[in-house]
mmCIF file of C-alpha atoms and ligand atoms in Angstrom:
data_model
loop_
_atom_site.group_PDB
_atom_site.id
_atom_site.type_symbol
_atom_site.label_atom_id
_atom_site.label_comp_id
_atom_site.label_asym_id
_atom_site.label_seq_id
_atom_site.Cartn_x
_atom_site.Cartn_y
_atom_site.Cartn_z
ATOM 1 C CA UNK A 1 25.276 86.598 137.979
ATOM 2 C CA UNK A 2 27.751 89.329 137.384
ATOM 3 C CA UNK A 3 29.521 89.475 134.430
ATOM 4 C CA UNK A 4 31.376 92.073 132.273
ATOM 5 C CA UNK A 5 34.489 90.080 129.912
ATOM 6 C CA UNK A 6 35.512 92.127 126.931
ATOM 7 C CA UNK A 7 34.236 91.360 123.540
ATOM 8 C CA UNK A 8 35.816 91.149 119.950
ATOM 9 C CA UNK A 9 34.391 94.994 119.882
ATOM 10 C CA UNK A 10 36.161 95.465 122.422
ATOM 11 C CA UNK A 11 33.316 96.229 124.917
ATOM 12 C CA UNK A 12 32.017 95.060 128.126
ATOM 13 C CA UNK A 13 29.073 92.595 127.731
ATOM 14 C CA UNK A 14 27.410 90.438 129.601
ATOM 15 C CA UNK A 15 25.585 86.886 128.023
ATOM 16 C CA UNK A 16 21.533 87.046 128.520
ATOM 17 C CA UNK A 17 19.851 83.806 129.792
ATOM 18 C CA UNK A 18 17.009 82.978 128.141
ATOM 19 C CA UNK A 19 14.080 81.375 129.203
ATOM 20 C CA UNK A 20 12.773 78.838 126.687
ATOM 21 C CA UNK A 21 9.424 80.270 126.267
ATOM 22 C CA UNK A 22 8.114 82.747 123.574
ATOM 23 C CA UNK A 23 9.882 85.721 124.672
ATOM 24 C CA UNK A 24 12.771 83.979 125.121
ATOM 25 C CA UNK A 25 12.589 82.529 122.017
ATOM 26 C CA UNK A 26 12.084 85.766 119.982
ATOM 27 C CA UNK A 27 14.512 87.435 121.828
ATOM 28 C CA UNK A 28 17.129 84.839 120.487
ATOM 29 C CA UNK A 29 15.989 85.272 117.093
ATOM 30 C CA UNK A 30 16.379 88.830 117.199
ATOM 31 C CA UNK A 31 19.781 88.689 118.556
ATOM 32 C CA UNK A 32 20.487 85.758 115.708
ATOM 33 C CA UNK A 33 18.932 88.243 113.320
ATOM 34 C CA UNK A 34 21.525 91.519 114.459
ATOM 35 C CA UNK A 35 24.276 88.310 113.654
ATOM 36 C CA UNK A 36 24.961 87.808 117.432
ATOM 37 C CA UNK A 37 25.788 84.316 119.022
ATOM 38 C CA UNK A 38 23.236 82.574 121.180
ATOM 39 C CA UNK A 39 23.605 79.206 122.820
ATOM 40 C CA UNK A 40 21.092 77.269 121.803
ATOM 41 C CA UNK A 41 19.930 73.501 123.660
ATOM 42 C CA UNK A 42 19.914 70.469 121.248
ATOM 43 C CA UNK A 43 19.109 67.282 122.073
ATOM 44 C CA UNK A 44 22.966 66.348 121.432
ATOM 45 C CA UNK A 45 24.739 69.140 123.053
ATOM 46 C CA UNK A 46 24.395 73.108 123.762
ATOM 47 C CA UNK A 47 25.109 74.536 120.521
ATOM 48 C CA UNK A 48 26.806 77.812 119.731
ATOM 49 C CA UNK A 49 23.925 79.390 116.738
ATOM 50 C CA UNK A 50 24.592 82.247 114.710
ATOM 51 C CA UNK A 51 23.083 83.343 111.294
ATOM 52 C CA UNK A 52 24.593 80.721 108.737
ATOM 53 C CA UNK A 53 24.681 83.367 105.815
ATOM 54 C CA UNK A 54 26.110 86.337 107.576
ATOM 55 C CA UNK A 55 29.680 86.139 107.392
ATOM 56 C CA UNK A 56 30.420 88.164 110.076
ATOM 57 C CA UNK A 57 28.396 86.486 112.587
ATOM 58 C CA UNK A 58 30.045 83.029 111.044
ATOM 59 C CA UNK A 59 33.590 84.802 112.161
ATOM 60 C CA UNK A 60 32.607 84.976 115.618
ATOM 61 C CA UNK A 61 31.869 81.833 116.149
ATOM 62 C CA UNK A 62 35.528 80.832 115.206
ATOM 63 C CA UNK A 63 36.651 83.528 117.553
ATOM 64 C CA UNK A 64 34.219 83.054 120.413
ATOM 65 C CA UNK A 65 35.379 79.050 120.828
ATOM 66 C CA UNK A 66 38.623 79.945 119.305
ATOM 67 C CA UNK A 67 38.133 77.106 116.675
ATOM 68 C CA UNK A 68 40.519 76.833 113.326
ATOM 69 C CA UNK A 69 39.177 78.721 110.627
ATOM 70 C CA UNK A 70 39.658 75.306 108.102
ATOM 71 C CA UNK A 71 37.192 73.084 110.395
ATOM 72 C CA UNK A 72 33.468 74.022 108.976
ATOM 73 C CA UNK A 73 30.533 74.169 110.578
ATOM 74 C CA UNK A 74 26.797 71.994 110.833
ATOM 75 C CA UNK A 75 24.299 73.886 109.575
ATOM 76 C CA UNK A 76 21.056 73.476 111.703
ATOM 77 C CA UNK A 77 17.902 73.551 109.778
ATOM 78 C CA UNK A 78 13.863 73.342 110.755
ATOM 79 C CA UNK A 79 12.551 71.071 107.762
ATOM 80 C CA UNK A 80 13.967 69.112 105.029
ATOM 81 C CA UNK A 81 12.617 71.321 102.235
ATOM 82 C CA UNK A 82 15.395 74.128 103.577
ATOM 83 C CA UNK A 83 18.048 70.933 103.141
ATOM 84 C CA UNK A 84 17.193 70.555 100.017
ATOM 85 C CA UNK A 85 16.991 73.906 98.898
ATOM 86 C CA UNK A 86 20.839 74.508 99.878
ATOM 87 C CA UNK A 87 21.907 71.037 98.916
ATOM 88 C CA UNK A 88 21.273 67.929 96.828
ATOM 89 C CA UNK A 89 20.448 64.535 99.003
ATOM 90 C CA UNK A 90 21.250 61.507 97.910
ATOM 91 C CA UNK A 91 18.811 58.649 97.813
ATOM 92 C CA UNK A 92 20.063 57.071 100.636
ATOM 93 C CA UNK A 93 20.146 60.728 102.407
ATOM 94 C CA UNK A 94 16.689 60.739 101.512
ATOM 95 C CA UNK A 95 15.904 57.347 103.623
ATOM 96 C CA UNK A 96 18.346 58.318 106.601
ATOM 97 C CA UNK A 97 16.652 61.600 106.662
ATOM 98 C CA UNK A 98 13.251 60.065 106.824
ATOM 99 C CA UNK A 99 13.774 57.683 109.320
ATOM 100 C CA UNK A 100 16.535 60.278 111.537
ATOM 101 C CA UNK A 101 15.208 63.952 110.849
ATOM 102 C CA UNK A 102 14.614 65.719 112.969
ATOM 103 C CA UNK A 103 17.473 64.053 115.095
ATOM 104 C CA UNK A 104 20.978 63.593 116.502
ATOM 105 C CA UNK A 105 22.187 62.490 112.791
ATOM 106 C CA UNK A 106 24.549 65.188 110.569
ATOM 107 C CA UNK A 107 25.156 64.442 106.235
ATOM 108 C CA UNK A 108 27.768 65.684 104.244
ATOM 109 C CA UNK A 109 26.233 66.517 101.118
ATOM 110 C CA UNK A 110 26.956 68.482 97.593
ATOM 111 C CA UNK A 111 26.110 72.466 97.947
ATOM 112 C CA UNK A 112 23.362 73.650 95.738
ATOM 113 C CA UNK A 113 24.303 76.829 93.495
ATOM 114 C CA UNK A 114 23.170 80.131 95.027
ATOM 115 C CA UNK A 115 22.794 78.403 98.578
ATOM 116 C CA UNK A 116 23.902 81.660 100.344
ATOM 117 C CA UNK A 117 25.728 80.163 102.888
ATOM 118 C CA UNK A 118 28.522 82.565 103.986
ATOM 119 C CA UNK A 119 31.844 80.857 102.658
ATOM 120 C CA UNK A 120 33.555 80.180 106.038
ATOM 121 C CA UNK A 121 30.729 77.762 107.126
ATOM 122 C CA UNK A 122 31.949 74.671 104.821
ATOM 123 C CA UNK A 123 35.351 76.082 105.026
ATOM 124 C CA UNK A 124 35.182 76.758 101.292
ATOM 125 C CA UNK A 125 34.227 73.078 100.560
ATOM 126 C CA UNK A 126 31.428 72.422 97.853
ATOM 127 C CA UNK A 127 29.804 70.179 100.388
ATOM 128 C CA UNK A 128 27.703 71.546 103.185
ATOM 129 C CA UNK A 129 27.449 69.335 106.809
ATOM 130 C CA UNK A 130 23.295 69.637 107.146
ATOM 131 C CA UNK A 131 21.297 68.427 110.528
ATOM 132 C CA UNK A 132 17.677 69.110 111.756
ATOM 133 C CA UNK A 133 17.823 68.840 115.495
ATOM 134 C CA UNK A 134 14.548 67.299 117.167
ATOM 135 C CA UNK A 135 14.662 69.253 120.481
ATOM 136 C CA UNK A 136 11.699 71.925 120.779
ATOM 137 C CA UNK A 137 13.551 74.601 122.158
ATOM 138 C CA UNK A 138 16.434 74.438 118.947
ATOM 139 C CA UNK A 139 13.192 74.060 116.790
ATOM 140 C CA UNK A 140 11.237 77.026 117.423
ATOM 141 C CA UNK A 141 14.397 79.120 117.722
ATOM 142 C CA UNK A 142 15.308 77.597 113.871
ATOM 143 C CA UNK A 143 11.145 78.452 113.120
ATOM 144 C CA UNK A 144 10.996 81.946 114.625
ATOM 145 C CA UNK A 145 14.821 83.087 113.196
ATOM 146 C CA UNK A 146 13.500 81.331 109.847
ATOM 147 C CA UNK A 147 16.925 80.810 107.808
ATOM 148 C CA UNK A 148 19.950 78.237 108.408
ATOM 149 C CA UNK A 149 21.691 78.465 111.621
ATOM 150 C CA UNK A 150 25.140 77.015 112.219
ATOM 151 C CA UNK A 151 25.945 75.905 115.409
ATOM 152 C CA UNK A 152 28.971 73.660 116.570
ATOM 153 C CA UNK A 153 28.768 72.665 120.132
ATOM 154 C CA UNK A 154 29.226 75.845 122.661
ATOM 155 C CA UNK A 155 32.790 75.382 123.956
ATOM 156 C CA UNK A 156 35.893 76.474 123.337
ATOM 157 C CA UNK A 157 37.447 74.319 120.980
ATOM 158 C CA UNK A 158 39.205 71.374 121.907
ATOM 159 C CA UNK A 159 37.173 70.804 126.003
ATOM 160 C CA UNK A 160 34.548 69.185 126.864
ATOM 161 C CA UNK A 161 31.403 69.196 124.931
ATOM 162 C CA UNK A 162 28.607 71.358 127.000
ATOM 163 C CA UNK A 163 25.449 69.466 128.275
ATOM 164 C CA UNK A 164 24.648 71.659 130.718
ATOM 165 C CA UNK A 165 23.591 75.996 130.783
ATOM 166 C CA UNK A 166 26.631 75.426 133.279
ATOM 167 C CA UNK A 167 29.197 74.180 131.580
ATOM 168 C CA UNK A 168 28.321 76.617 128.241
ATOM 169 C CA UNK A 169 28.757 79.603 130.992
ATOM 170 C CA UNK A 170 32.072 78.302 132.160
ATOM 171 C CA UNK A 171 33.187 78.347 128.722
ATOM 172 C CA UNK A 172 31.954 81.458 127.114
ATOM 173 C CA UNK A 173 29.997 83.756 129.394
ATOM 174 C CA UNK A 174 30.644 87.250 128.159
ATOM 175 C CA UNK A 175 31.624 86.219 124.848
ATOM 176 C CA UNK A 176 28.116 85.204 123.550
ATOM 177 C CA UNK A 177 25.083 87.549 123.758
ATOM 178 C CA UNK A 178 22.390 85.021 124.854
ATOM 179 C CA UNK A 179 22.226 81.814 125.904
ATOM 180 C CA UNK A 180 18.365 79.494 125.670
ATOM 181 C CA UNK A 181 18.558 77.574 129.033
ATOM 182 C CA UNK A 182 16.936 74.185 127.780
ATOM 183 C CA UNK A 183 18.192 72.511 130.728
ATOM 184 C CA UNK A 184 20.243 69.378 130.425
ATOM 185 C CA UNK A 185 20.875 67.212 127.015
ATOM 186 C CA UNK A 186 18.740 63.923 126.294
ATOM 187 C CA UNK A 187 21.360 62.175 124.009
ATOM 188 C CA UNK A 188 24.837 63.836 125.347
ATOM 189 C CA UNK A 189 26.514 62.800 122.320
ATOM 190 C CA UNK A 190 27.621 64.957 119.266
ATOM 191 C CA UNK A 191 25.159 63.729 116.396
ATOM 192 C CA UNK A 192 26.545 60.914 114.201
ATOM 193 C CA UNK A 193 28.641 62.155 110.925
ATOM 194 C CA UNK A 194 27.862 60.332 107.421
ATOM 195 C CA UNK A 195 29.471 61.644 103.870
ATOM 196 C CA UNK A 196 28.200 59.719 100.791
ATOM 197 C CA UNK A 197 30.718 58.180 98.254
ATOM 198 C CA UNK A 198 29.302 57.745 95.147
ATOM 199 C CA UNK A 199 25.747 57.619 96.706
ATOM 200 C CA UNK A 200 26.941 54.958 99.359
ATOM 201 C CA UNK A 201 26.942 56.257 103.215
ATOM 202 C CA UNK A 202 30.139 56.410 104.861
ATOM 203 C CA UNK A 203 30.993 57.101 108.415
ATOM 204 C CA UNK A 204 32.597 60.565 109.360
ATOM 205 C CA UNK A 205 32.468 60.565 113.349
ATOM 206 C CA UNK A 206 30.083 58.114 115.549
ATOM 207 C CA UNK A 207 27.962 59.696 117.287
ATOM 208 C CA UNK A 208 24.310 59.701 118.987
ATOM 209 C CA UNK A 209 22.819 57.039 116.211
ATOM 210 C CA UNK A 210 24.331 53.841 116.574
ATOM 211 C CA UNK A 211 25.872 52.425 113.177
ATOM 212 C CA UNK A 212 23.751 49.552 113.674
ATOM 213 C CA UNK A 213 20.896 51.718 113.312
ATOM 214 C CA UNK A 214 22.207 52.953 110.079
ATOM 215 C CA UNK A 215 22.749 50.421 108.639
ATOM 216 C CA UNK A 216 19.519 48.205 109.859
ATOM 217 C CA UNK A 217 17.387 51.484 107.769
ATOM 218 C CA UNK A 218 19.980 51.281 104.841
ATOM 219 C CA UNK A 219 20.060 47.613 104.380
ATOM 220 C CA UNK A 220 24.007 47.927 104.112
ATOM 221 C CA UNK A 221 27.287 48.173 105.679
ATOM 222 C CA UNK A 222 27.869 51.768 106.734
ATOM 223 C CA UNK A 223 32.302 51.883 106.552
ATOM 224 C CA UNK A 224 34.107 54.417 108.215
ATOM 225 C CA UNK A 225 35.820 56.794 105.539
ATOM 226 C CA UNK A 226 39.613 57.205 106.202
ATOM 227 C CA UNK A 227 39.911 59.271 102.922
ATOM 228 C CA UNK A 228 38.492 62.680 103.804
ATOM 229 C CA UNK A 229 41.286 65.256 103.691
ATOM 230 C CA UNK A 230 39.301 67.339 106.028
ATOM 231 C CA UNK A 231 41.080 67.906 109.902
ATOM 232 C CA UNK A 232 37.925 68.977 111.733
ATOM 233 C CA UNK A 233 37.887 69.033 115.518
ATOM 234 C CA UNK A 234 35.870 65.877 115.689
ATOM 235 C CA UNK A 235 38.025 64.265 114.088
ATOM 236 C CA UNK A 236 41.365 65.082 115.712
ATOM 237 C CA UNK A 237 43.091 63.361 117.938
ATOM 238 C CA UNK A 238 43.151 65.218 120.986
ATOM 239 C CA UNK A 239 39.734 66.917 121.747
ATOM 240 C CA UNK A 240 36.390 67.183 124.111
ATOM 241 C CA UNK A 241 39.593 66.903 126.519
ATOM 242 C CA UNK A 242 39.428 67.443 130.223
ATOM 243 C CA UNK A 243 42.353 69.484 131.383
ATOM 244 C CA UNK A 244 43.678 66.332 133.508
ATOM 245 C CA UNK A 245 45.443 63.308 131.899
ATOM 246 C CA UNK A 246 43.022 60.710 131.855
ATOM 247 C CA UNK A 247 43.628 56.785 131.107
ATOM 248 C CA UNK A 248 40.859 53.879 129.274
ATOM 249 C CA UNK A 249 39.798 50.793 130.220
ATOM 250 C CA UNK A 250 40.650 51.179 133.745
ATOM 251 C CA UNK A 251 39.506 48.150 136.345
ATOM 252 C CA UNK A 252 41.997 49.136 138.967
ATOM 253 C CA UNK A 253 42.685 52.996 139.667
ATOM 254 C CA UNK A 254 45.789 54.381 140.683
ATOM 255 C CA UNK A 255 45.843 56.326 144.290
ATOM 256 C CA UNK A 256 44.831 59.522 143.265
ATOM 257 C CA UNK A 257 43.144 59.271 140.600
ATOM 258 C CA UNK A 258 39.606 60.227 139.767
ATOM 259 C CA UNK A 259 37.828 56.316 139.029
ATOM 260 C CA UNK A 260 35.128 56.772 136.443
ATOM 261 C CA UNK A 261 32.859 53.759 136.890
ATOM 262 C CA UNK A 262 30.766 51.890 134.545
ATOM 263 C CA UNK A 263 27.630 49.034 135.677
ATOM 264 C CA UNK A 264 27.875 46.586 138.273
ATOM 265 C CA UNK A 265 31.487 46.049 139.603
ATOM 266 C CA UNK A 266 32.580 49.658 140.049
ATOM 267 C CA UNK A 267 31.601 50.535 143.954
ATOM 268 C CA UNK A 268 34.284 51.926 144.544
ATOM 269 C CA UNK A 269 33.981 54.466 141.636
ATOM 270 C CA UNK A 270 33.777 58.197 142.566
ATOM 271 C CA UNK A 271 31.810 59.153 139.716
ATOM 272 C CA UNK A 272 29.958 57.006 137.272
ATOM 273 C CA UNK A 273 28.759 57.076 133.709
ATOM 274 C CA UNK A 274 26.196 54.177 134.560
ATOM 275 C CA UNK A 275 25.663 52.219 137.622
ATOM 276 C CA UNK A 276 23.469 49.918 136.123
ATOM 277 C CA UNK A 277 25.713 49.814 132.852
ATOM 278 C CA UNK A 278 22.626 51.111 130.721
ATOM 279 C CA UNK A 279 24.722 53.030 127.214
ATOM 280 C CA UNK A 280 22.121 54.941 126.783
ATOM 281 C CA UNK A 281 22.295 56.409 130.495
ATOM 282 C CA UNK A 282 26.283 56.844 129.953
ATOM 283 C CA UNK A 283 26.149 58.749 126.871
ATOM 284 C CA UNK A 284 23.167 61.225 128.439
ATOM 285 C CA UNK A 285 25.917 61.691 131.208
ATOM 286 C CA UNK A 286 29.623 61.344 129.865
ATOM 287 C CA UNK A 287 30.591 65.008 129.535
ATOM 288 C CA UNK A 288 28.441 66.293 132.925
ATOM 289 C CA UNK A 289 31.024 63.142 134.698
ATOM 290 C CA UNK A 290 33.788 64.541 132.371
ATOM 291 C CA UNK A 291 33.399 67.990 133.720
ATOM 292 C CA UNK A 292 32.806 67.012 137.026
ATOM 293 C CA UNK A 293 36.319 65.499 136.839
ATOM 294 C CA UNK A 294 37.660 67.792 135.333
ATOM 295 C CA UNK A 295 36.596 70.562 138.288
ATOM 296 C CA UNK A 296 38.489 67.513 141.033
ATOM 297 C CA UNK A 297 41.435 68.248 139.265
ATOM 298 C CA UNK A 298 43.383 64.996 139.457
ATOM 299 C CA UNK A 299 44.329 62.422 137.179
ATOM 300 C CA UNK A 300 41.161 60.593 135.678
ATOM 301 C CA UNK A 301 40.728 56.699 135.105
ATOM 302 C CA UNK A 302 37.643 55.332 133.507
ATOM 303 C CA UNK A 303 36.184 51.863 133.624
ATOM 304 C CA UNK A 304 36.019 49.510 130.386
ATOM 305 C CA UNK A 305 32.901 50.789 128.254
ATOM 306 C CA UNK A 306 31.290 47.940 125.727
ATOM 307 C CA UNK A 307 32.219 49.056 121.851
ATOM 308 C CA UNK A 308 28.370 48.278 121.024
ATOM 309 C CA UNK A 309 25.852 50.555 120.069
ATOM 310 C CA UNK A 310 25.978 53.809 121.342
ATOM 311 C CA UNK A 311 29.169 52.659 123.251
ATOM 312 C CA UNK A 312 31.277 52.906 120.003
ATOM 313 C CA UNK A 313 31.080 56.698 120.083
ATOM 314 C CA UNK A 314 31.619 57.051 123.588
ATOM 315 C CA UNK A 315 34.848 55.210 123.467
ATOM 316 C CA UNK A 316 35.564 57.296 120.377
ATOM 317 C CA UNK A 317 35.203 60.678 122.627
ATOM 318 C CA UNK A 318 36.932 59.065 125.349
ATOM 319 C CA UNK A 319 40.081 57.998 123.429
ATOM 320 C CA UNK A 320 40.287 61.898 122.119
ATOM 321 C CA UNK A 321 39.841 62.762 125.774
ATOM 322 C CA UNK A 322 42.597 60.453 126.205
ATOM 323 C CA UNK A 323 45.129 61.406 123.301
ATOM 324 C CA UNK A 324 48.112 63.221 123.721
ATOM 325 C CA UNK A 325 47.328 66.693 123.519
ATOM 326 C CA UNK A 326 49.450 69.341 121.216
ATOM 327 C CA UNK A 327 51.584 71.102 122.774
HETATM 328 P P1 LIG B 1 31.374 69.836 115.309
HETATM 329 O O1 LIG B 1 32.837 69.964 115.517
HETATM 330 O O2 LIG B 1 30.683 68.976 116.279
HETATM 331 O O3 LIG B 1 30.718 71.138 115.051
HETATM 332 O O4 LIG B 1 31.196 69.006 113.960
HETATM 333 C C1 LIG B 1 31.589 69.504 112.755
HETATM 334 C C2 LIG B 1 32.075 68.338 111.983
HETATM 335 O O5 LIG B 1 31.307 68.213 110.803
HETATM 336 C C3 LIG B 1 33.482 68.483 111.528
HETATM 337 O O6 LIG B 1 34.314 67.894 112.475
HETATM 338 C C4 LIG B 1 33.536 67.749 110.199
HETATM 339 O O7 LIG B 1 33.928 66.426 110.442
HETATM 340 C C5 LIG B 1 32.110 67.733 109.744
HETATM 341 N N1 LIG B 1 31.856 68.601 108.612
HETATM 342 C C6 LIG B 1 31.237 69.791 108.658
HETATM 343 N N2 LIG B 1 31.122 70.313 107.441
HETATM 344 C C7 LIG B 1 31.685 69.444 106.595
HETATM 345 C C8 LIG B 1 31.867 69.417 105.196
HETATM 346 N N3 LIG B 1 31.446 70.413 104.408
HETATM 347 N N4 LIG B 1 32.477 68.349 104.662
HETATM 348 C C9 LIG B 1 32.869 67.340 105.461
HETATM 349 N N5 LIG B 1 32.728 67.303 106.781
HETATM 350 C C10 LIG B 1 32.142 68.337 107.352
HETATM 351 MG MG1 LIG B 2 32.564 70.375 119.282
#
């Protein structure tokens, strides 16, 4: 692969693909280490790692996916003594953890003092968005770097979510030094987004554990908080948004249009999320069908996805895919 796009330093570089194995692995540590970017697999999406207390290597992340300097970062983490070391869990942290970690779940929690973090990671909020990602490939890249890592998903801000080495190439080749090929992503989702209000868990963004999940380990309802101030990507309107216009809940396609099916009843579909209408299969696949779309270049029209279980966060990314974009 040729490659040669300029860098913030204003010099020619091309990204590295890594093999998941030892060297590979210790070569993206070293390059986390000098405070460069490497995309790293998770079992959600590709994420874009960089050292989570070096400031400068927390800058270009913003400028490598072009993200708003206010929307902070996860910080990805090998074992739940580094959590609590930069942060204080709540009891019912504590249980989610224990039941979740290491896995596609992300809490909001209070910052510890002296946590290290540079500032720009919680976007100078005194709580710090924590996850320990279960696939092996993220893990021994968090074991053999040895510190936090922060790591939103490896596009630039505002497309489609990454599943794929692909799609993280067509986003950001040349403006990343490495990239861990892990293959494709089990889950497919972004991980599932819980603050705490006075010790009770409340939803930030669905994601790739169901509520019901939640709230079967928690013994409670788990609400969805309208009150956070914060305007994170995930939580914007318009985002993980094809470059097409693209319409919900679609039975019937318009001539033209790209028909994104879902189970039994949508033959006729060109792509499809599910044929057998399994949610688990759909999330695993929605932003490979979304980019696959997206490369067809016509309008795009998806069948009617169930709100239940996992289904509730992939009609939540589909209605941002959806949303009027800013112009
Ligand atoms: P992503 O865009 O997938 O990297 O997810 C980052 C999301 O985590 C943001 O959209 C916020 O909703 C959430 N988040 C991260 N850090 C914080 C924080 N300190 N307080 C509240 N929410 C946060
Ligand atoms: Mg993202």
């Amino acid at each position: 692969m040729k490659r040669g796009v300029t860098t913030m330093q204003d010099r020619p570089r091309s990204t590295e693909i890594l093999a998941p194995d030892d060297a590979g692995i210790a070569r993206a540590a070293a390059l986390l280490r000098a405070g460069e970017l490497v995309a790293m697999p998770t079992e959600t999406v590709y994420g874009l790692a960089g050292d989570a207390r070096n400031p400068d290597a927390v800058a270009r992340i913003f400028k490598a996916k072009g993200r708003p300097a206010h929307n902070p970062l996860i910080v990805h983490l090998g074992e739940l003594e580094a959590a609590q070391a930069l942060a204080e869990l709540p009891q019912a942290a504590l249980r989610l953890s224990a039941r979740f970690w290491p896995g596609p779940l992300t809490l909001v929690v209070p910052l510890r003092a002296g946590h290290g973090l540079a500032p720009a990671v919680t976007a100078g909020l005194p709580s710090v968005a924590l996850r320990l990602p279960a696939h092996p490939v993220a893990r021994a890249l968090l074991a053999a770097f040895g510190g936090p890592v922060a790591a939103p998903s490896a596009n630039p801000s505002g497309r489609i979510s990454p599943t794929r080495p692909a799609h993280v190439l067509a986003g950001l080749d040349g403006r990343i030094a490495g990239l861990l090929d892990g293959g494709a992503c089990d889950v497919g989702l972004e991980s599932t987004i819980l603050g705490f209000r006075g010790g009770r868990a409340v939803l930030l963004r669905a994601g790739g554990i169901s509520r019901e999940a939640l709230e079967e380990v928690l013994g409670t309802s788990v609400p969805e908080d309208h009150g956070t101030k914060i305007t994170a990507p995930g939580q914007l309107a318009s985002h993980y948004a094809p470059r097409a216009p693209l319409r919900l809940n679609v039975r019937m396609p318009h001539p033209g249009e790209v028909w994104i099916g879902f189970g039994p009843g949508c033959d006729a579909a060109e792509l499809t999320l599910s044929a057998r209408g399994d949610l688990i299969e759909a999330a695993a696949r929605l932003f490979a069908v979304l980019h696959a779309a997206d490369r067809l270049d016509r309008p795009i029209a998806v069948a009617p996805v169930p709100d239940t279980g996992l289904g509730a966060a992939i009609n939540d990314r589909l209605r941002r895919a959806a949303a009027p974009r800013p112009a």
